[in-house]
mmCIF file of C-alpha atoms in Angstrom:
data_model
loop_
_atom_site.group_PDB
_atom_site.id
_atom_site.type_symbol
_atom_site.label_atom_id
_atom_site.label_comp_id
_atom_site.label_asym_id
_atom_site.label_seq_id
_atom_site.Cartn_x
_atom_site.Cartn_y
_atom_site.Cartn_z
ATOM 1 C CA UNK G 118 -28.296 43.996 -43.571
ATOM 2 C CA UNK G 119 -28.295 40.520 -42.309
ATOM 3 C CA UNK G 120 -31.702 38.940 -40.995
ATOM 4 C CA UNK G 121 -29.859 38.391 -37.468
ATOM 5 C CA UNK G 122 -29.380 42.171 -37.222
ATOM 6 C CA UNK G 123 -33.139 42.767 -37.653
ATOM 7 C CA UNK G 124 -34.039 40.144 -35.183
ATOM 8 C CA UNK G 125 -31.504 41.160 -32.300
ATOM 9 C CA UNK G 126 -31.392 44.781 -31.137
ATOM 10 C CA UNK G 127 -28.265 46.054 -29.064
ATOM 11 C CA UNK G 128 -28.924 46.857 -25.645
ATOM 12 C CA UNK G 129 -26.635 49.073 -23.507
ATOM 13 C CA UNK G 130 -25.951 47.779 -20.056
ATOM 14 C CA UNK G 131 -26.908 50.116 -16.865
ATOM 15 C CA UNK G 132 -24.412 52.119 -15.546
ATOM 16 C CA UNK G 133 -21.941 50.138 -13.707
ATOM 17 C CA UNK G 134 -23.398 46.906 -14.783
ATOM 18 C CA UNK G 135 -20.183 45.678 -16.678
ATOM 19 C CA UNK G 136 -18.122 45.944 -13.702
ATOM 20 C CA UNK G 137 -20.775 44.215 -11.453
ATOM 21 C CA UNK G 138 -21.044 41.555 -14.096
ATOM 22 C CA UNK G 139 -17.128 40.911 -13.928
ATOM 23 C CA UNK G 140 -17.054 41.002 -10.118
ATOM 24 C CA UNK G 141 -19.639 38.327 -9.973
ATOM 25 C CA UNK G 142 -18.078 36.315 -12.618
ATOM 26 C CA UNK G 143 -14.645 36.514 -10.988
ATOM 27 C CA UNK G 144 -16.063 35.548 -7.467
ATOM 28 C CA UNK G 145 -18.277 32.526 -8.771
ATOM 29 C CA UNK G 146 -15.164 31.217 -10.676
ATOM 30 C CA UNK G 147 -13.011 31.521 -7.480
ATOM 31 C CA UNK G 148 -15.922 29.756 -5.442
ATOM 32 C CA UNK G 149 -16.000 27.287 -8.337
ATOM 33 C CA UNK G 150 -12.464 26.522 -8.552
ATOM 34 C CA UNK G 151 -12.258 26.262 -4.615
ATOM 35 C CA UNK G 152 -15.332 23.615 -4.652
ATOM 36 C CA UNK G 153 -13.628 21.878 -7.449
ATOM 37 C CA UNK G 154 -10.280 21.537 -5.511
ATOM 38 C CA UNK G 155 -12.520 20.343 -2.556
ATOM 39 C CA UNK G 156 -14.031 17.710 -4.609
ATOM 40 C CA UNK G 157 -10.674 16.499 -6.178
ATOM 41 C CA UNK G 158 -9.193 16.314 -2.694
ATOM 42 C CA UNK G 159 -11.968 14.585 -1.013
ATOM 43 C CA UNK G 160 -11.940 11.939 -4.272
ATOM 44 C CA UNK G 161 -8.027 11.541 -3.796
ATOM 45 C CA UNK G 162 -8.679 10.909 0.145
ATOM 46 C CA UNK G 163 -11.460 8.341 -0.519
ATOM 47 C CA UNK G 164 -9.413 6.594 -3.111
ATOM 48 C CA UNK G 165 -6.465 6.527 -0.976
ATOM 49 C CA UNK G 166 -8.658 5.005 1.912
ATOM 50 C CA UNK G 167 -10.010 2.352 -0.666
ATOM 51 C CA UNK G 168 -6.841 1.303 -1.686
ATOM 52 C CA UNK G 169 -5.665 1.157 1.891
ATOM 53 C CA UNK G 170 -8.411 -1.048 2.972
ATOM 54 C CA UNK G 171 -7.825 -3.203 -0.041
ATOM 55 C CA UNK G 172 -4.204 -3.806 0.344
ATOM 56 C CA UNK G 173 -4.030 -3.669 3.956
ATOM 57 C CA UNK G 174 -5.457 -7.015 5.111
ATOM 58 C CA UNK G 175 -2.934 -8.952 2.625
ATOM 59 C CA UNK G 176 0.049 -6.887 4.262
ATOM 60 C CA UNK G 177 -0.900 -7.795 7.507
ATOM 61 C CA UNK G 178 -1.491 -11.575 6.648
ATOM 62 C CA UNK G 179 2.041 -11.427 5.107
ATOM 63 C CA UNK G 180 3.555 -10.049 7.887
ATOM 64 C CA UNK G 181 2.230 -12.711 10.192
ATOM 65 C CA UNK G 182 3.312 -15.311 8.162
ATOM 66 C CA UNK G 183 7.050 -13.786 8.015
ATOM 67 C CA UNK G 184 6.879 -13.435 11.810
ATOM 68 C CA UNK G 185 5.825 -17.094 12.340
ATOM 69 C CA UNK G 186 8.393 -18.131 9.780
ATOM 70 C CA UNK G 187 11.298 -16.343 11.491
ATOM 71 C CA UNK G 188 10.231 -17.512 15.074
ATOM 72 C CA UNK G 189 10.324 -21.147 13.506
ATOM 73 C CA UNK G 190 13.507 -20.837 11.979
ATOM 74 C CA UNK G 191 15.069 -19.137 14.966
ATOM 75 C CA UNK G 192 13.570 -21.958 17.214
ATOM 76 C CA UNK G 193 15.153 -24.425 14.832
ATOM 77 C CA UNK G 194 18.833 -22.882 14.730
ATOM 78 C CA UNK G 195 18.992 -22.022 18.152
ATOM 79 C CA UNK G 196 20.367 -25.069 20.212
ATOM 80 C CA UNK G 197 18.854 -26.141 23.185
ATOM 81 C CA UNK G 198 20.360 -25.053 26.478
ATOM 82 C CA UNK G 199 21.207 -28.435 27.739
ATOM 83 C CA UNK G 200 22.766 -29.398 24.491
ATOM 84 C CA UNK G 201 22.048 -31.757 21.904
ATOM 85 C CA UNK G 202 19.883 -34.780 22.525
ATOM 86 C CA UNK G 203 20.565 -38.294 20.880
ATOM 87 C CA UNK G 204 17.947 -40.930 20.838
ATOM 88 C CA UNK G 205 19.291 -44.380 19.240
ATOM 89 C CA UNK G 206 22.435 -43.161 18.124
ATOM 90 C CA UNK G 207 25.615 -41.078 18.812
ATOM 91 C CA UNK G 208 27.246 -37.822 17.964
ATOM 92 C CA UNK G 209 30.896 -36.490 18.475
ATOM 93 C CA UNK G 210 31.486 -32.868 18.491
ATOM 94 C CA UNK G 211 34.053 -31.612 16.112
ATOM 95 C CA UNK G 212 36.254 -28.693 16.221
ATOM 96 C CA UNK G 213 35.060 -25.445 14.524
ATOM 97 C CA UNK G 214 37.121 -22.480 13.257
ATOM 98 C CA UNK G 215 34.277 -20.193 14.037
ATOM 99 C CA UNK G 216 33.260 -19.221 17.331
ATOM 100 C CA UNK G 217 29.545 -19.247 16.902
ATOM 101 C CA UNK G 218 29.642 -22.456 15.048
ATOM 102 C CA UNK G 219 29.554 -25.887 16.578
ATOM 103 C CA UNK G 220 29.957 -29.039 14.319
ATOM 104 C CA UNK G 221 28.651 -32.589 15.318
ATOM 105 C CA UNK G 222 29.174 -35.843 13.539
ATOM 106 C CA UNK G 223 26.106 -37.744 14.375
ATOM 107 C CA UNK G 224 25.586 -41.783 13.427
ATOM 108 C CA UNK G 225 22.447 -43.741 14.012
ATOM 109 C CA UNK G 226 22.620 -46.734 15.835
ATOM 110 C CA UNK G 227 20.374 -48.791 13.792
ATOM 111 C CA UNK G 228 21.151 -48.845 9.997
ATOM 112 C CA UNK G 229 18.056 -47.540 8.041
ATOM 113 C CA UNK G 230 15.825 -50.205 6.346
ATOM 114 C CA UNK G 231 16.640 -50.737 2.881
ATOM 115 C CA UNK G 232 13.583 -50.764 0.097
ATOM 116 C CA UNK G 233 14.181 -53.604 -2.530
ATOM 117 C CA UNK G 234 12.901 -52.774 -5.860
ATOM 118 C CA UNK G 235 12.329 -56.234 -7.024
#
């Protein structure tokens, strides 16, 4: 006979006690599982909001810069309504093989100043 057998006595559960215990354990584990799922869902939602708050300002700035760049490029490529304007020079329009393309030969009236390297 072991010493633990002398220290602990076997007790019989009360009538229906085992079933009540099993039911209690099952309902608690369901509640615990549901609570764990809620906590995990709330944590995932909070992390996604944090990531969005971290990434969104940079994306907005990049979008604004891209929009400004596209507007500037569009303005630079779009010819003025009254044609090109030449100041201190001359331009001749050349024939183009494409309908949306206009070619000009542009010449300055005054030659560019040469820089001497002496």
